[in-house]
GROMACS .gro file of C-alpha atoms in nm:
model
  207
    1MET     CA    1  -0.246   3.170   1.395
    2SER     CA    2  -0.010   3.208   1.631
    3PRO     CA    3   0.314   3.063   1.670
    4GLU     CA    4   0.209   2.906   1.963
    5LYS     CA    5  -0.138   2.730   1.750
    6THR     CA    6   0.121   2.600   1.508
    7ASP     CA    7   0.355   2.385   1.756
    8LEU     CA    8  -0.012   2.257   1.864
    9ARG     CA    9  -0.104   2.194   1.495
   10ARG     CA   10   0.206   2.037   1.448
   11GLU     CA   11   0.300   1.820   1.743
   12ALA     CA   12  -0.133   1.626   1.689
   13GLY     CA   13  -0.028   1.575   1.364
   14ARG     CA   14   0.288   1.414   1.440
   15ARG     CA   15   0.088   1.218   1.683
   16THR     CA   16  -0.201   1.143   1.399
   17ARG     CA   17   0.115   1.010   1.172
   18ASP     CA   18   0.298   0.828   1.433
   19ASP     CA   19  -0.057   0.620   1.601
   20LEU     CA   20  -0.144   0.547   1.213
   21LEU     CA   21   0.246   0.388   1.189
   22ALA     CA   22   0.174   0.168   1.524
   23ALA     CA   23  -0.209   0.070   1.413
   24ALA     CA   24  -0.042  -0.029   1.061
   25LEU     CA   25   0.226  -0.209   1.206
   26GLU     CA   26   0.044  -0.430   1.427
   27LEU     CA   27  -0.231  -0.501   1.168
   28LEU     CA   28   0.059  -0.609   0.918
   29ALA     CA   29   0.280  -0.832   1.192
   30GLN     CA   30  -0.037  -1.033   1.228
   31ARG     CA   31  -0.167  -1.061   0.816
   32GLY     CA   32   0.074  -0.903   0.615
   33GLN     CA   33   0.021  -0.635   0.345
   34GLU     CA   34  -0.279  -0.805   0.141
   35GLY     CA   35  -0.491  -0.855   0.501
   36VAL     CA   36  -0.462  -0.424   0.545
   37THR     CA   37  -0.815  -0.248   0.536
   38LEU     CA   38  -0.736   0.143   0.516
   39ARG     CA   39  -1.023   0.141   0.752
   40GLU     CA   40  -0.907  -0.109   1.014
   41ILE     CA   41  -0.660   0.081   1.000
   42THR     CA   42  -0.739   0.480   1.061
   43GLN     CA   43  -1.040   0.307   1.308
   44ASN     CA   44  -0.726   0.114   1.551
   45ALA     CA   45  -0.585   0.485   1.528
   46GLY     CA   46  -0.895   0.694   1.542
   47ALA     CA   47  -0.793   0.857   1.284
   48ASN     CA   48  -1.024   0.917   0.954
   49VAL     CA   49  -0.930   0.882   0.594
   50ALA     CA   50  -0.822   1.191   0.513
   51ALA     CA   51  -0.506   1.175   0.793
   52VAL     CA   52  -0.375   0.842   0.559
   53SER     CA   53  -0.387   1.064   0.181
   54TYR     CA   54  -0.240   1.388   0.423
   55HIS     CA   55   0.071   1.191   0.578
   56PHE     CA   56   0.108   0.970   0.339
   57GLY     CA   57  -0.002   0.965   0.037
   58SER     CA   58  -0.204   0.577  -0.035
   59LEU     CA   59  -0.246   0.391   0.163
   60LYS     CA   60   0.006   0.177   0.001
   61ALA     CA   61   0.305   0.436   0.097
   62LEU     CA   62   0.181   0.410   0.487
   63CYS     CA   63   0.247   0.036   0.436
   64GLU     CA   64   0.557   0.058   0.322
   65ALA     CA   65   0.677   0.354   0.539
   66THR     CA   66   0.534   0.076   0.803
   67ILE     CA   67   0.791  -0.204   0.700
   68GLU     CA   68   1.081   0.001   0.568
   69HIS     CA   69   1.062   0.186   0.928
   70ALA     CA   70   1.018  -0.154   1.187
   71LEU     CA   71   1.326  -0.320   0.870
   72GLU     CA   72   1.537  -0.077   0.937
   73ARG     CA   73   1.477  -0.093   1.359
   74TYR     CA   74   1.580  -0.485   1.311
   75LEU     CA   75   1.867  -0.413   1.176
   76ASP     CA   76   2.023  -0.140   1.388
   77ALA     CA   77   1.953  -0.339   1.642
   78GLN     CA   78   2.093  -0.691   1.483
   79ILE     CA   79   2.416  -0.503   1.316
   80ARG     CA   80   2.501  -0.295   1.663
   81GLU     CA   81   2.526  -0.700   1.834
   82LEU     CA   82   2.790  -0.794   1.569
   83ASP     CA   83   2.963  -0.476   1.623
   84ALA     CA   84   2.960  -0.545   1.897
   85LEU     CA   85   3.172  -0.906   1.871
   86GLY     CA   86   3.559  -0.965   1.929
   87GLY     CA   87   3.792  -1.077   1.682
   88ALA     CA   88   3.787  -1.386   1.864
   89ALA     CA   89   3.390  -1.428   1.934
   90THR     CA   90   3.317  -1.778   1.918
   91LEU     CA   91   2.961  -1.968   1.745
   92SER     CA   92   2.782  -1.938   2.033
   93GLU     CA   93   2.865  -1.544   2.104
   94LEU     CA   94   2.791  -1.537   1.781
   95ALA     CA   95   2.489  -1.728   1.768
   96GLU     CA   96   2.364  -1.479   2.084
   97ALA     CA   97   2.416  -1.183   1.895
   98PHE     CA   98   2.237  -1.310   1.630
   99THR     CA   99   1.929  -1.351   1.795
  100ARG     CA  100   1.921  -1.116   2.051
  101PRO     CA  101   1.657  -0.913   1.881
  102MET     CA  102   1.432  -1.129   1.862
  103VAL     CA  103   1.448  -1.271   2.268
  104SER     CA  104   1.419  -0.888   2.328
  105ALA     CA  105   1.167  -0.901   2.111
  106LEU     CA  106   0.994  -1.142   2.235
  107ALA     CA  107   1.080  -1.096   2.569
  108ALA     CA  108   0.876  -0.745   2.584
  109GLY     CA  109   0.595  -0.821   2.374
  110GLY     CA  110   0.430  -0.552   2.205
  111ARG     CA  111   0.503  -0.333   1.982
  112ASP     CA  112   0.885  -0.453   2.013
  113LEU     CA  113   0.676  -0.840   1.879
  114ALA     CA  114   0.438  -0.703   1.626
  115VAL     CA  115   0.792  -0.499   1.497
  116ILE     CA  116   0.944  -0.903   1.450
  117ARG     CA  117   0.704  -1.043   1.312
  118LEU     CA  118   0.670  -0.812   0.989
  119VAL     CA  119   1.011  -0.825   0.953
  120ALA     CA  120   0.977  -1.190   0.956
  121ARG     CA  121   0.610  -1.157   0.677
  122VAL     CA  122   0.893  -0.908   0.515
  123GLY     CA  123   1.226  -1.134   0.528
  124ILE     CA  124   0.960  -1.460   0.349
  125GLU     CA  125   0.718  -1.262   0.121
  126PRO     CA  126   0.974  -0.970   0.007
  127PRO     CA  127   0.804  -0.663  -0.114
  128GLU     CA  128   0.800  -0.402  -0.323
  129GLY     CA  129   1.049  -0.181  -0.205
  130TRP     CA  130   1.275  -0.459  -0.044
  131GLU     CA  131   1.621  -0.343  -0.222
  132ARG     CA  132   1.636  -0.028  -0.007
  133LEU     CA  133   1.739  -0.160   0.203
  134ALA     CA  134   1.934  -0.387   0.043
  135GLY     CA  135   2.243  -0.220   0.183
  136LYS     CA  136   2.164  -0.295   0.615
  137PHE     CA  137   2.103  -0.705   0.530
  138GLU     CA  138   2.431  -0.726   0.334
  139LEU     CA  139   2.673  -0.563   0.613
  140ALA     CA  140   2.501  -0.784   0.856
  141ARG     CA  141   2.550  -1.043   0.715
  142ARG     CA  142   2.896  -0.993   0.639
  143GLN     CA  143   2.945  -0.969   0.936
  144THR     CA  144   2.790  -1.299   1.096
  145VAL     CA  145   2.965  -1.447   0.776
  146ARG     CA  146   3.315  -1.257   0.867
  147VAL     CA  147   3.276  -1.473   1.244
  148LEU     CA  148   3.216  -1.783   1.093
  149ALA     CA  149   3.459  -1.756   0.890
  150VAL     CA  150   3.738  -1.725   1.219
  151ASN     CA  151   3.571  -2.077   1.389
  152LEU     CA  152   3.526  -2.323   1.079
  153PRO     CA  153   3.779  -2.194   0.810
  154ASP     CA  154   3.765  -2.485   0.590
  155VAL     CA  155   3.390  -2.387   0.519
  156ASP     CA  156   3.388  -2.169   0.186
  157ARG     CA  157   3.179  -1.828   0.219
  158HIS     CA  158   2.933  -1.911   0.000
  159GLU     CA  159   2.835  -2.214   0.241
  160LEU     CA  160   2.883  -1.968   0.467
  161ASP     CA  161   2.662  -1.709   0.292
  162PHE     CA  162   2.418  -1.959   0.294
  163ARG     CA  163   2.383  -2.091   0.659
  164VAL     CA  164   2.333  -1.756   0.743
  165ARG     CA  165   2.017  -1.717   0.542
  166CYS     CA  166   1.929  -2.048   0.715
  167ALA     CA  167   1.966  -1.905   1.042
  168ALA     CA  168   1.797  -1.607   0.908
  169GLY     CA  169   1.519  -1.789   0.804
  170MET     CA  170   1.463  -2.029   1.088
  171LEU     CA  171   1.453  -1.617   1.275
  172ASN     CA  172   1.126  -1.549   1.073
  173TRP     CA  173   0.971  -1.908   1.082
  174LEU     CA  174   0.932  -1.942   1.408
  175ALA     CA  175   0.795  -1.568   1.480
  176LEU     CA  176   0.462  -1.631   1.305
  177ALA     CA  177   0.466  -2.015   1.460
  178PRO     CA  178   0.290  -2.165   1.712
  179VAL     CA  179   0.639  -2.211   1.903
  180GLY     CA  180   0.693  -1.828   1.856
  181ALA     CA  181   0.421  -1.750   2.078
  182GLU     CA  182   0.545  -2.028   2.346
  183LEU     CA  183   0.888  -1.857   2.382
  184ALA     CA  184   0.701  -1.603   2.435
  185ALA     CA  185   0.537  -1.637   2.712
  186GLU     CA  186   0.927  -1.735   2.874
  187PRO     CA  187   1.217  -1.497   3.071
  188ALA     CA  188   1.420  -1.335   2.816
  189ASP     CA  189   1.682  -1.577   3.014
  190ARG     CA  190   1.521  -1.958   2.898
  191ILE     CA  191   1.384  -1.791   2.591
  192GLU     CA  192   1.831  -1.754   2.499
  193ARG     CA  193   1.892  -2.057   2.753
  194MET     CA  194   1.680  -2.215   2.438
  195LEU     CA  195   1.767  -2.092   2.108
  196VAL     CA  196   2.105  -2.020   2.099
  197PRO     CA  197   2.176  -2.360   2.108
  198VAL     CA  198   1.964  -2.462   1.819
  199VAL     CA  199   2.127  -2.144   1.624
  200ALA     CA  200   2.525  -2.195   1.664
  201GLY     CA  201   2.462  -2.537   1.561
  202ALA     CA  202   2.261  -2.409   1.251
  203PHE     CA  203   2.578  -2.214   1.127
  204ARG     CA  204   2.844  -2.528   1.276
  205GLY     CA  205   2.655  -2.724   0.999
  206ALA     CA  206   2.736  -3.099   1.020
  207ARG     CA  207   2.927  -3.354   0.829
   0.00000   0.00000   0.00000
């Protein structure tokens, strides 16, 4: 086979693999792993069943690859935002950084929103293999707690960690709840204006 034909075949294989991942992402975001079938994914991707076996080995492996890619994409975005915060960042600035990937996805819609919804489903019902990304989850939490500790020196680390988990859980719920769909109809600046004070309040707490 000529090099040109080999390259075309390789490129077609990459497109098929990407199409399968995109179709799986959309369906997993809507229903979760238990509600997805091989036939639906291949129909939506315009591929045949054999392509799933060739590229991933099984439906389960395809779903796991899709979930892992979505989680990494979300966590990397959040970690970048938190990394950019200075040591004197306020709770409001922390809440902005913490929620920015969610705000961007709600405003963008489409695949970005599907990623966030899949991340939310995984956060509520962790699948097998969740532990592979434990380091990134821990890094995002640690970065958030670091800024919280400066702003709330009288609150112990265990409670600060709890508040971060609660704020993350609230965002997961929001991505899947009807109010999340309402927010998605708003421009990004209004989504941020509505969401950031709520998350900052969760961080701040009340006694």
